[in-house]
Amino acid sequence: MLKVALPNKGSLSETAVEILTQAGYRGRKDTKTLSVLDERNEVELFFLRPKDIAIYVAGGQLDVGITGRDLAKDAAVEVEELLSLGFGASTFRYAGPADAALDVRQLNGARIATSYPNLVRADLAERGYNAEVIRLDGAVEISIKLGVADFIADVVSTGGTLRKHGLAPFGEPLLASEAVVIARPGAEDSSTRQRLLSRIEGILHARDYLMLDYNVAAANLPQAQAITPGVSGPTVSPLTRQGWVAVRALVPRRDANAIMDELSALGGEAILATEISIARL
């Protein structure tokens, strides 16, 4: 039985659970449920605080976990990233009063409030700085106004929360984070674990691609194939309309509209983009 940890709440939880459900695994009907046994897929899901997941995985109590890269690194334990999931993207930044001239050298000797003390201490040590790191469980943005800290270090997605509190990020990001699948280094790569990762990748591929179908004159097929090379080559079928072919190919979702524009300019017709739910590439 593969033991898998999922975030029990927060920004990562909903998408992680949705992906696992789409991948054919049992979900939980009650948000207060801490574990779900899925005997059919030989998996038991555990719903834990995102900050604790890396600790359980590193200790071997759980085989696989989904959490944020920043949370895994701040846990200060040894884990291996098996798969990047492409959601929950953020950066980890220092921030201070927006109306001040901010420079990372000001961190030396300063008071820094954060919910990620290990990440901050590691960065300060690498810089050779000596600073007081103040651990807070949340709402670190208000700590400067209250006189608790001179600067903060926190997760930044859009920067809206910082601006709301009169703060601005400075210096290079300490870390670029996203949701990841982690395991203990050297842990057994079982068939159940491989199946889990393959299914998750199938859902991610489906989210990243669309199926594009269109008709084009056979004389223009070489140019059309260059526009839609697909993953392993497009599927080309003859039409009853003489001198024309039907083409089907996977295209990146983010480029779909631009690709359709190019095909239209080439004389393509009946250009249709279709959602896919699962893919194995």
PDB file of C-alpha atoms in Angstrom:
ATOM      1  CA  MET A   1       0.000   0.000   0.000  1.00  0.00           C
ATOM      2  CA  LEU A   2       1.524   3.315  -1.129  1.00  0.00           C
ATOM      3  CA  LYS A   3       1.098   6.039   1.484  1.00  0.00           C
ATOM      4  CA  VAL A   4       0.606   9.457  -0.088  1.00  0.00           C
ATOM      5  CA  ALA A   5       0.433  12.817   1.683  1.00  0.00           C
ATOM      6  CA  LEU A   6      -1.724  15.675   0.379  1.00  0.00           C
ATOM      7  CA  PRO A   7      -2.158  19.188   1.769  1.00  0.00           C
ATOM      8  CA  ASN A   8      -5.210  19.297   4.035  1.00  0.00           C
ATOM      9  CA  LYS A   9      -5.937  22.963   3.292  1.00  0.00           C
ATOM     10  CA  GLY A  10      -4.480  26.074   1.732  1.00  0.00           C
ATOM     11  CA  SER A  11      -3.756  27.138  -1.831  1.00  0.00           C
ATOM     12  CA  LEU A  12      -2.189  23.806  -2.813  1.00  0.00           C
ATOM     13  CA  SER A  13      -4.866  21.517  -1.425  1.00  0.00           C
ATOM     14  CA  GLU A  14      -7.774  22.007  -3.815  1.00  0.00           C
ATOM     15  CA  THR A  15      -5.734  21.562  -7.019  1.00  0.00           C
ATOM     16  CA  ALA A  16      -3.759  18.617  -5.631  1.00  0.00           C
ATOM     17  CA  VAL A  17      -6.938  16.779  -4.642  1.00  0.00           C
ATOM     18  CA  GLU A  18      -8.558  17.610  -7.995  1.00  0.00           C
ATOM     19  CA  ILE A  19      -5.601  16.155  -9.919  1.00  0.00           C
ATOM     20  CA  LEU A  20      -5.603  12.947  -7.863  1.00  0.00           C
ATOM     21  CA  THR A  21      -9.361  12.571  -8.314  1.00  0.00           C
ATOM     22  CA  GLN A  22      -9.090  13.078 -12.079  1.00  0.00           C
ATOM     23  CA  ALA A  23      -6.287  10.514 -12.054  1.00  0.00           C
ATOM     24  CA  GLY A  24      -8.713   7.912 -10.748  1.00  0.00           C
ATOM     25  CA  TYR A  25      -7.986   7.989  -7.020  1.00  0.00           C
ATOM     26  CA  ARG A  26     -10.586   8.294  -4.283  1.00  0.00           C
ATOM     27  CA  GLY A  27     -11.232  11.755  -2.908  1.00  0.00           C
ATOM     28  CA  ARG A  28     -12.469  12.686   0.524  1.00  0.00           C
ATOM     29  CA  LYS A  29     -16.097  13.631   1.082  1.00  0.00           C
ATOM     30  CA  ASP A  30     -15.429  15.536   4.299  1.00  0.00           C
ATOM     31  CA  THR A  31     -12.665  18.133   4.643  1.00  0.00           C
ATOM     32  CA  LYS A  32     -12.166  16.966   8.229  1.00  0.00           C
ATOM     33  CA  THR A  33     -11.194  13.473   7.068  1.00  0.00           C
ATOM     34  CA  LEU A  34      -7.496  12.843   7.712  1.00  0.00           C
ATOM     35  CA  SER A  35      -7.052   9.681   5.622  1.00  0.00           C
ATOM     36  CA  VAL A  36      -8.738   7.826   2.770  1.00  0.00           C
ATOM     37  CA  LEU A  37      -8.068   4.197   1.890  1.00  0.00           C
ATOM     38  CA  ASP A  38      -8.173   3.412  -1.835  1.00  0.00           C
ATOM     39  CA  GLU A  39      -7.774  -0.370  -1.959  1.00  0.00           C
ATOM     40  CA  ARG A  40      -8.512  -0.589  -5.659  1.00  0.00           C
ATOM     41  CA  ASN A  41      -5.447   1.527  -6.481  1.00  0.00           C
ATOM     42  CA  GLU A  42      -3.346   0.243  -3.551  1.00  0.00           C
ATOM     43  CA  VAL A  43      -3.012   3.748  -2.144  1.00  0.00           C
ATOM     44  CA  GLU A  44      -3.805   5.376   1.188  1.00  0.00           C
ATOM     45  CA  LEU A  45      -4.104   9.157   1.163  1.00  0.00           C
ATOM     46  CA  PHE A  46      -3.229  11.249   4.221  1.00  0.00           C
ATOM     47  CA  PHE A  47      -4.315  14.881   4.524  1.00  0.00           C
ATOM     48  CA  LEU A  48      -1.720  16.823   6.501  1.00  0.00           C
ATOM     49  CA  ARG A  49      -0.512  20.351   7.148  1.00  0.00           C
ATOM     50  CA  PRO A  50       1.545  21.321   4.067  1.00  0.00           C
ATOM     51  CA  LYS A  51       4.508  22.277   6.286  1.00  0.00           C
ATOM     52  CA  ASP A  52       4.588  18.799   7.868  1.00  0.00           C
ATOM     53  CA  ILE A  53       4.472  16.713   4.701  1.00  0.00           C
ATOM     54  CA  ALA A  54       8.201  16.790   3.949  1.00  0.00           C
ATOM     55  CA  ILE A  55       8.998  15.725   7.523  1.00  0.00           C
ATOM     56  CA  TYR A  56       6.816  12.613   7.306  1.00  0.00           C
ATOM     57  CA  VAL A  57       8.134  11.724   3.848  1.00  0.00           C
ATOM     58  CA  ALA A  58      11.781  12.199   4.842  1.00  0.00           C
ATOM     59  CA  GLY A  59      11.219  10.049   7.923  1.00  0.00           C
ATOM     60  CA  GLY A  60       9.783   7.215   5.851  1.00  0.00           C
ATOM     61  CA  GLN A  61       6.376   7.245   7.518  1.00  0.00           C
ATOM     62  CA  LEU A  62       4.876   8.238   4.161  1.00  0.00           C
ATOM     63  CA  ASP A  63       6.120   7.224   0.716  1.00  0.00           C
ATOM     64  CA  VAL A  64       5.165  10.221  -1.423  1.00  0.00           C
ATOM     65  CA  GLY A  65       3.910  13.726  -0.743  1.00  0.00           C
ATOM     66  CA  ILE A  66       2.601  16.743  -2.611  1.00  0.00           C
ATOM     67  CA  THR A  67       3.667  20.069  -1.151  1.00  0.00           C
ATOM     68  CA  GLY A  68       5.334  23.326  -2.112  1.00  0.00           C
ATOM     69  CA  ARG A  69       9.021  23.408  -2.924  1.00  0.00           C
ATOM     70  CA  ASP A  70       9.445  26.264  -0.448  1.00  0.00           C
ATOM     71  CA  LEU A  71       7.745  24.277   2.321  1.00  0.00           C
ATOM     72  CA  ALA A  72       9.862  21.204   1.614  1.00  0.00           C
ATOM     73  CA  LYS A  73      13.086  23.196   1.739  1.00  0.00           C
ATOM     74  CA  ASP A  74      12.106  25.062   4.896  1.00  0.00           C
ATOM     75  CA  ALA A  75      11.493  21.716   6.629  1.00  0.00           C
ATOM     76  CA  ALA A  76      15.293  21.253   6.479  1.00  0.00           C
ATOM     77  CA  VAL A  77      15.031  17.519   5.748  1.00  0.00           C
ATOM     78  CA  GLU A  78      16.310  15.386   2.879  1.00  0.00           C
ATOM     79  CA  VAL A  79      13.679  14.805   0.199  1.00  0.00           C
ATOM     80  CA  GLU A  80      13.831  14.252  -3.548  1.00  0.00           C
ATOM     81  CA  GLU A  81      11.612  16.006  -6.078  1.00  0.00           C
ATOM     82  CA  LEU A  82      10.008  13.415  -8.347  1.00  0.00           C
ATOM     83  CA  LEU A  83       7.764  15.699 -10.370  1.00  0.00           C
ATOM     84  CA  SER A  84       6.993  19.412 -10.769  1.00  0.00           C
ATOM     85  CA  LEU A  85       3.261  20.014 -10.946  1.00  0.00           C
ATOM     86  CA  GLY A  86       3.093  23.470 -12.510  1.00  0.00           C
ATOM     87  CA  PHE A  87       0.646  25.088 -10.085  1.00  0.00           C
ATOM     88  CA  GLY A  88       1.063  27.106  -6.910  1.00  0.00           C
ATOM     89  CA  ALA A  89       3.846  29.131  -8.530  1.00  0.00           C
ATOM     90  CA  SER A  90       5.430  31.803  -6.358  1.00  0.00           C
ATOM     91  CA  THR A  91       8.757  33.307  -5.381  1.00  0.00           C
ATOM     92  CA  PHE A  92      10.248  33.748  -1.944  1.00  0.00           C
ATOM     93  CA  ARG A  93      11.427  37.319  -1.453  1.00  0.00           C
ATOM     94  CA  TYR A  94      12.697  39.816   1.062  1.00  0.00           C
ATOM     95  CA  ALA A  95      10.494  42.905   1.420  1.00  0.00           C
ATOM     96  CA  GLY A  96      10.552  46.212   3.223  1.00  0.00           C
ATOM     97  CA  PRO A  97       8.875  49.632   3.265  1.00  0.00           C
ATOM     98  CA  ALA A  98       8.094  50.689  -0.304  1.00  0.00           C
ATOM     99  CA  ASP A  99       9.106  54.286   0.369  1.00  0.00           C
ATOM    100  CA  ALA A 100      12.634  53.313   1.493  1.00  0.00           C
ATOM    101  CA  ALA A 101      15.801  52.700  -0.532  1.00  0.00           C
ATOM    102  CA  LEU A 102      16.003  48.922  -0.155  1.00  0.00           C
ATOM    103  CA  ASP A 103      19.187  46.891  -0.512  1.00  0.00           C
ATOM    104  CA  VAL A 104      19.986  43.331   0.571  1.00  0.00           C
ATOM    105  CA  ARG A 105      23.038  44.607   2.447  1.00  0.00           C
ATOM    106  CA  GLN A 106      20.622  46.190   4.937  1.00  0.00           C
ATOM    107  CA  LEU A 107      19.664  42.674   6.061  1.00  0.00           C
ATOM    108  CA  ASN A 108      22.946  42.359   7.946  1.00  0.00           C
ATOM    109  CA  GLY A 109      22.190  43.101  11.602  1.00  0.00           C
ATOM    110  CA  ALA A 110      18.460  43.589  10.926  1.00  0.00           C
ATOM    111  CA  ARG A 111      15.364  41.921  12.338  1.00  0.00           C
ATOM    112  CA  ILE A 112      13.616  39.743   9.729  1.00  0.00           C
ATOM    113  CA  ALA A 113      10.132  38.302  10.282  1.00  0.00           C
ATOM    114  CA  THR A 114       9.142  35.181   8.363  1.00  0.00           C
ATOM    115  CA  SER A 115       7.115  31.976   8.441  1.00  0.00           C
ATOM    116  CA  TYR A 116      10.068  30.196   6.795  1.00  0.00           C
ATOM    117  CA  PRO A 117      12.955  30.612   9.270  1.00  0.00           C
ATOM    118  CA  ASN A 118      15.130  27.803   7.928  1.00  0.00           C
ATOM    119  CA  LEU A 119      15.041  29.158   4.374  1.00  0.00           C
ATOM    120  CA  VAL A 120      15.987  32.614   5.619  1.00  0.00           C
ATOM    121  CA  ARG A 121      18.755  31.426   7.930  1.00  0.00           C
ATOM    122  CA  ALA A 122      20.283  29.357   5.129  1.00  0.00           C
ATOM    123  CA  ASP A 123      20.268  32.348   2.774  1.00  0.00           C
ATOM    124  CA  LEU A 124      21.737  34.690   5.400  1.00  0.00           C
ATOM    125  CA  ALA A 125      24.490  32.181   6.195  1.00  0.00           C
ATOM    126  CA  GLU A 126      25.327  31.933   2.499  1.00  0.00           C
ATOM    127  CA  ARG A 127      25.627  35.712   2.328  1.00  0.00           C
ATOM    128  CA  GLY A 128      27.695  35.825   5.520  1.00  0.00           C
ATOM    129  CA  TYR A 129      25.114  38.049   7.235  1.00  0.00           C
ATOM    130  CA  ASN A 130      24.201  38.034  10.911  1.00  0.00           C
ATOM    131  CA  ALA A 131      20.550  38.908  11.504  1.00  0.00           C
ATOM    132  CA  GLU A 132      17.768  38.160  13.956  1.00  0.00           C
ATOM    133  CA  VAL A 133      15.205  35.853  12.353  1.00  0.00           C
ATOM    134  CA  ILE A 134      11.781  36.169  13.965  1.00  0.00           C
ATOM    135  CA  ARG A 135       9.452  33.260  13.289  1.00  0.00           C
ATOM    136  CA  LEU A 136       5.779  34.108  12.803  1.00  0.00           C
ATOM    137  CA  ASP A 137       3.036  31.698  11.763  1.00  0.00           C
ATOM    138  CA  GLY A 138       1.366  34.167   9.428  1.00  0.00           C
ATOM    139  CA  ALA A 139       0.479  37.778   8.646  1.00  0.00           C
ATOM    140  CA  VAL A 140       4.158  38.692   8.557  1.00  0.00           C
ATOM    141  CA  GLU A 141       3.377  41.803   6.459  1.00  0.00           C
ATOM    142  CA  ILE A 142       2.088  43.690   9.526  1.00  0.00           C
ATOM    143  CA  SER A 143       5.180  42.952  11.627  1.00  0.00           C
ATOM    144  CA  ILE A 144       7.107  45.971  10.299  1.00  0.00           C
ATOM    145  CA  LYS A 145       4.284  48.402  11.084  1.00  0.00           C
ATOM    146  CA  LEU A 146       4.035  46.948  14.592  1.00  0.00           C
ATOM    147  CA  GLY A 147       7.759  47.427  15.141  1.00  0.00           C
ATOM    148  CA  VAL A 148       8.495  43.728  15.469  1.00  0.00           C
ATOM    149  CA  ALA A 149      10.803  43.567  12.437  1.00  0.00           C
ATOM    150  CA  ASP A 150      12.755  45.752  10.033  1.00  0.00           C
ATOM    151  CA  PHE A 151      12.140  43.504   7.021  1.00  0.00           C
ATOM    152  CA  ILE A 152      10.151  40.413   6.144  1.00  0.00           C
ATOM    153  CA  ALA A 153      10.785  37.346   3.991  1.00  0.00           C
ATOM    154  CA  ASP A 154       7.704  35.754   2.509  1.00  0.00           C
ATOM    155  CA  VAL A 155       6.060  33.989  -0.419  1.00  0.00           C
ATOM    156  CA  VAL A 156       5.132  36.400  -3.203  1.00  0.00           C
ATOM    157  CA  SER A 157       2.664  35.490  -5.940  1.00  0.00           C
ATOM    158  CA  THR A 158       1.400  38.742  -7.452  1.00  0.00           C
ATOM    159  CA  GLY A 159       2.785  41.177  -4.888  1.00  0.00           C
ATOM    160  CA  GLY A 160      -0.689  42.541  -4.155  1.00  0.00           C
ATOM    161  CA  THR A 161      -0.560  41.753  -0.441  1.00  0.00           C
ATOM    162  CA  LEU A 162       2.796  43.504  -0.096  1.00  0.00           C
ATOM    163  CA  ARG A 163       1.543  46.630  -1.867  1.00  0.00           C
ATOM    164  CA  LYS A 164      -1.565  46.671   0.303  1.00  0.00           C
ATOM    165  CA  HIS A 165       0.673  46.961   3.355  1.00  0.00           C
ATOM    166  CA  GLY A 166       3.020  49.533   1.845  1.00  0.00           C
ATOM    167  CA  LEU A 167       5.810  47.022   1.213  1.00  0.00           C
ATOM    168  CA  ALA A 168       7.942  46.171  -1.802  1.00  0.00           C
ATOM    169  CA  PRO A 169      10.178  43.178  -2.579  1.00  0.00           C
ATOM    170  CA  PHE A 170      13.898  43.694  -3.073  1.00  0.00           C
ATOM    171  CA  GLY A 171      16.898  41.612  -4.070  1.00  0.00           C
ATOM    172  CA  GLU A 172      16.812  38.460  -6.150  1.00  0.00           C
ATOM    173  CA  PRO A 173      14.272  35.768  -5.184  1.00  0.00           C
ATOM    174  CA  LEU A 174      15.612  33.289  -2.658  1.00  0.00           C
ATOM    175  CA  LEU A 175      13.605  30.548  -4.308  1.00  0.00           C
ATOM    176  CA  ALA A 176      11.168  29.929  -7.173  1.00  0.00           C
ATOM    177  CA  SER A 177       8.496  27.617  -5.820  1.00  0.00           C
ATOM    178  CA  GLU A 178       5.614  25.507  -7.116  1.00  0.00           C
ATOM    179  CA  ALA A 179       3.797  22.352  -6.097  1.00  0.00           C
ATOM    180  CA  VAL A 180       6.000  19.262  -6.337  1.00  0.00           C
ATOM    181  CA  VAL A 181       5.810  15.534  -5.676  1.00  0.00           C
ATOM    182  CA  ILE A 182       8.483  14.492  -3.188  1.00  0.00           C
ATOM    183  CA  ALA A 183       9.882  11.231  -1.844  1.00  0.00           C
ATOM    184  CA  ARG A 184      12.668  10.126   0.458  1.00  0.00           C
ATOM    185  CA  PRO A 185      15.994   9.824  -1.415  1.00  0.00           C
ATOM    186  CA  GLY A 186      16.696   6.184  -2.185  1.00  0.00           C
ATOM    187  CA  ALA A 187      13.127   5.077  -1.464  1.00  0.00           C
ATOM    188  CA  GLU A 188      11.792   2.128  -3.448  1.00  0.00           C
ATOM    189  CA  ASP A 189      10.454   3.080  -6.866  1.00  0.00           C
ATOM    190  CA  SER A 190       7.554   0.636  -6.725  1.00  0.00           C
ATOM    191  CA  SER A 191       5.136  -0.081  -9.561  1.00  0.00           C
ATOM    192  CA  THR A 192       2.403   1.602  -7.506  1.00  0.00           C
ATOM    193  CA  ARG A 193       4.496   4.762  -7.233  1.00  0.00           C
ATOM    194  CA  GLN A 194       5.301   4.687 -10.950  1.00  0.00           C
ATOM    195  CA  ARG A 195       1.601   4.333 -11.746  1.00  0.00           C
ATOM    196  CA  LEU A 196       0.760   7.292  -9.509  1.00  0.00           C
ATOM    197  CA  LEU A 197       3.332   9.521 -11.216  1.00  0.00           C
ATOM    198  CA  SER A 198       2.246   8.416 -14.698  1.00  0.00           C
ATOM    199  CA  ARG A 199      -1.373   9.179 -13.926  1.00  0.00           C
ATOM    200  CA  ILE A 200      -0.516  12.599 -12.528  1.00  0.00           C
ATOM    201  CA  GLU A 201       1.596  13.373 -15.594  1.00  0.00           C
ATOM    202  CA  GLY A 202      -1.342  12.310 -17.767  1.00  0.00           C
ATOM    203  CA  ILE A 203      -3.591  14.874 -16.091  1.00  0.00           C
ATOM    204  CA  LEU A 204      -0.929  17.598 -16.341  1.00  0.00           C
ATOM    205  CA  HIS A 205      -0.370  16.910 -20.047  1.00  0.00           C
ATOM    206  CA  ALA A 206      -4.109  17.135 -20.644  1.00  0.00           C
ATOM    207  CA  ARG A 207      -4.129  20.544 -18.976  1.00  0.00           C
ATOM    208  CA  ASP A 208      -1.214  21.759 -21.061  1.00  0.00           C
ATOM    209  CA  TYR A 209      -2.454  20.612 -24.486  1.00  0.00           C
ATOM    210  CA  LEU A 210      -5.477  20.817 -26.755  1.00  0.00           C
ATOM    211  CA  MET A 211      -6.373  18.513 -29.642  1.00  0.00           C
ATOM    212  CA  LEU A 212      -6.510  20.505 -32.882  1.00  0.00           C
ATOM    213  CA  ASP A 213      -8.355  19.248 -35.956  1.00  0.00           C
ATOM    214  CA  TYR A 214      -8.397  21.051 -39.288  1.00  0.00           C
ATOM    215  CA  ASN A 215      -8.634  20.579 -43.048  1.00  0.00           C
ATOM    216  CA  VAL A 216      -5.979  21.905 -45.412  1.00  0.00           C
ATOM    217  CA  ALA A 217      -5.038  21.640 -49.063  1.00  0.00           C
ATOM    218  CA  ALA A 218      -2.581  18.791 -49.598  1.00  0.00           C
ATOM    219  CA  ALA A 219      -0.236  21.223 -51.357  1.00  0.00           C
ATOM    220  CA  ASN A 220       0.015  23.188 -48.103  1.00  0.00           C
ATOM    221  CA  LEU A 221       0.490  20.149 -45.878  1.00  0.00           C
ATOM    222  CA  PRO A 222       4.276  20.609 -45.375  1.00  0.00           C
ATOM    223  CA  GLN A 223       3.740  24.147 -44.026  1.00  0.00           C
ATOM    224  CA  ALA A 224       0.808  22.972 -41.907  1.00  0.00           C
ATOM    225  CA  GLN A 225       2.877  20.174 -40.401  1.00  0.00           C
ATOM    226  CA  ALA A 226       5.567  22.690 -39.503  1.00  0.00           C
ATOM    227  CA  ILE A 227       2.941  24.738 -37.648  1.00  0.00           C
ATOM    228  CA  THR A 228       1.448  21.685 -35.878  1.00  0.00           C
ATOM    229  CA  PRO A 229       4.200  19.085 -35.499  1.00  0.00           C
ATOM    230  CA  GLY A 230       2.305  17.460 -32.623  1.00  0.00           C
ATOM    231  CA  VAL A 231       4.121  15.402 -30.040  1.00  0.00           C
ATOM    232  CA  SER A 232       5.164  12.458 -32.227  1.00  0.00           C
ATOM    233  CA  GLY A 233       3.859  13.778 -35.544  1.00  0.00           C
ATOM    234  CA  PRO A 234       0.369  14.799 -36.692  1.00  0.00           C
ATOM    235  CA  THR A 235      -2.249  12.349 -37.943  1.00  0.00           C
ATOM    236  CA  VAL A 236      -3.074  13.006 -41.614  1.00  0.00           C
ATOM    237  CA  SER A 237      -6.114  11.479 -43.358  1.00  0.00           C
ATOM    238  CA  PRO A 238      -7.420  11.934 -46.912  1.00  0.00           C
ATOM    239  CA  LEU A 239     -10.726  13.752 -47.433  1.00  0.00           C
ATOM    240  CA  THR A 240     -13.370  12.993 -50.045  1.00  0.00           C
ATOM    241  CA  ARG A 241     -12.691  16.538 -51.206  1.00  0.00           C
ATOM    242  CA  GLN A 242     -10.021  16.058 -53.830  1.00  0.00           C
ATOM    243  CA  GLY A 243      -6.640  17.550 -53.037  1.00  0.00           C
ATOM    244  CA  TRP A 244      -7.431  18.087 -49.350  1.00  0.00           C
ATOM    245  CA  VAL A 245      -6.470  16.290 -46.139  1.00  0.00           C
ATOM    246  CA  ALA A 246      -7.653  16.276 -42.535  1.00  0.00           C
ATOM    247  CA  VAL A 247      -4.984  16.851 -39.880  1.00  0.00           C
ATOM    248  CA  ARG A 248      -5.093  16.134 -36.159  1.00  0.00           C
ATOM    249  CA  ALA A 249      -2.340  17.160 -33.719  1.00  0.00           C
ATOM    250  CA  LEU A 250      -1.793  18.059 -30.094  1.00  0.00           C
ATOM    251  CA  VAL A 251      -0.842  21.697 -29.611  1.00  0.00           C
ATOM    252  CA  PRO A 252       0.252  23.624 -26.491  1.00  0.00           C
ATOM    253  CA  ARG A 253      -2.804  25.246 -24.944  1.00  0.00           C
ATOM    254  CA  ARG A 254      -1.000  28.578 -24.475  1.00  0.00           C
ATOM    255  CA  ASP A 255      -0.210  28.761 -28.218  1.00  0.00           C
ATOM    256  CA  ALA A 256      -3.530  27.471 -29.558  1.00  0.00           C
ATOM    257  CA  ASN A 257      -4.972  30.790 -30.744  1.00  0.00           C
ATOM    258  CA  ALA A 258      -1.767  31.853 -32.474  1.00  0.00           C
ATOM    259  CA  ILE A 259      -1.521  28.447 -34.188  1.00  0.00           C
ATOM    260  CA  MET A 260      -5.105  28.720 -35.388  1.00  0.00           C
ATOM    261  CA  ASP A 261      -4.315  32.168 -36.812  1.00  0.00           C
ATOM    262  CA  GLU A 262      -1.388  30.708 -38.786  1.00  0.00           C
ATOM    263  CA  LEU A 263      -3.464  27.818 -40.112  1.00  0.00           C
ATOM    264  CA  SER A 264      -6.218  30.187 -41.144  1.00  0.00           C
ATOM    265  CA  ALA A 265      -3.738  32.363 -43.017  1.00  0.00           C
ATOM    266  CA  LEU A 266      -2.485  29.209 -44.749  1.00  0.00           C
ATOM    267  CA  GLY A 267      -5.998  28.459 -45.995  1.00  0.00           C
ATOM    268  CA  GLY A 268      -6.923  25.910 -43.356  1.00  0.00           C
ATOM    269  CA  GLU A 269     -10.623  25.281 -42.766  1.00  0.00           C
ATOM    270  CA  ALA A 270     -12.833  23.738 -40.061  1.00  0.00           C
ATOM    271  CA  ILE A 271     -10.185  24.421 -37.416  1.00  0.00           C
ATOM    272  CA  LEU A 272     -11.431  22.977 -34.132  1.00  0.00           C
ATOM    273  CA  ALA A 273      -9.752  22.882 -30.717  1.00  0.00           C
ATOM    274  CA  THR A 274     -10.945  20.183 -28.310  1.00  0.00           C
ATOM    275  CA  GLU A 275     -10.298  19.741 -24.599  1.00  0.00           C
ATOM    276  CA  ILE A 276      -8.660  16.488 -23.489  1.00  0.00           C
ATOM    277  CA  SER A 277      -9.056  15.094 -19.978  1.00  0.00           C
ATOM    278  CA  ILE A 278      -6.193  12.581 -19.770  1.00  0.00           C
ATOM    279  CA  ALA A 279      -3.096  12.079 -21.920  1.00  0.00           C
ATOM    280  CA  ARG A 280      -0.066   9.797 -21.905  1.00  0.00           C
ATOM    281  CA  LEU A 281       2.706  11.268 -24.034  1.00  0.00           C
TER     282      LEU A 281
END
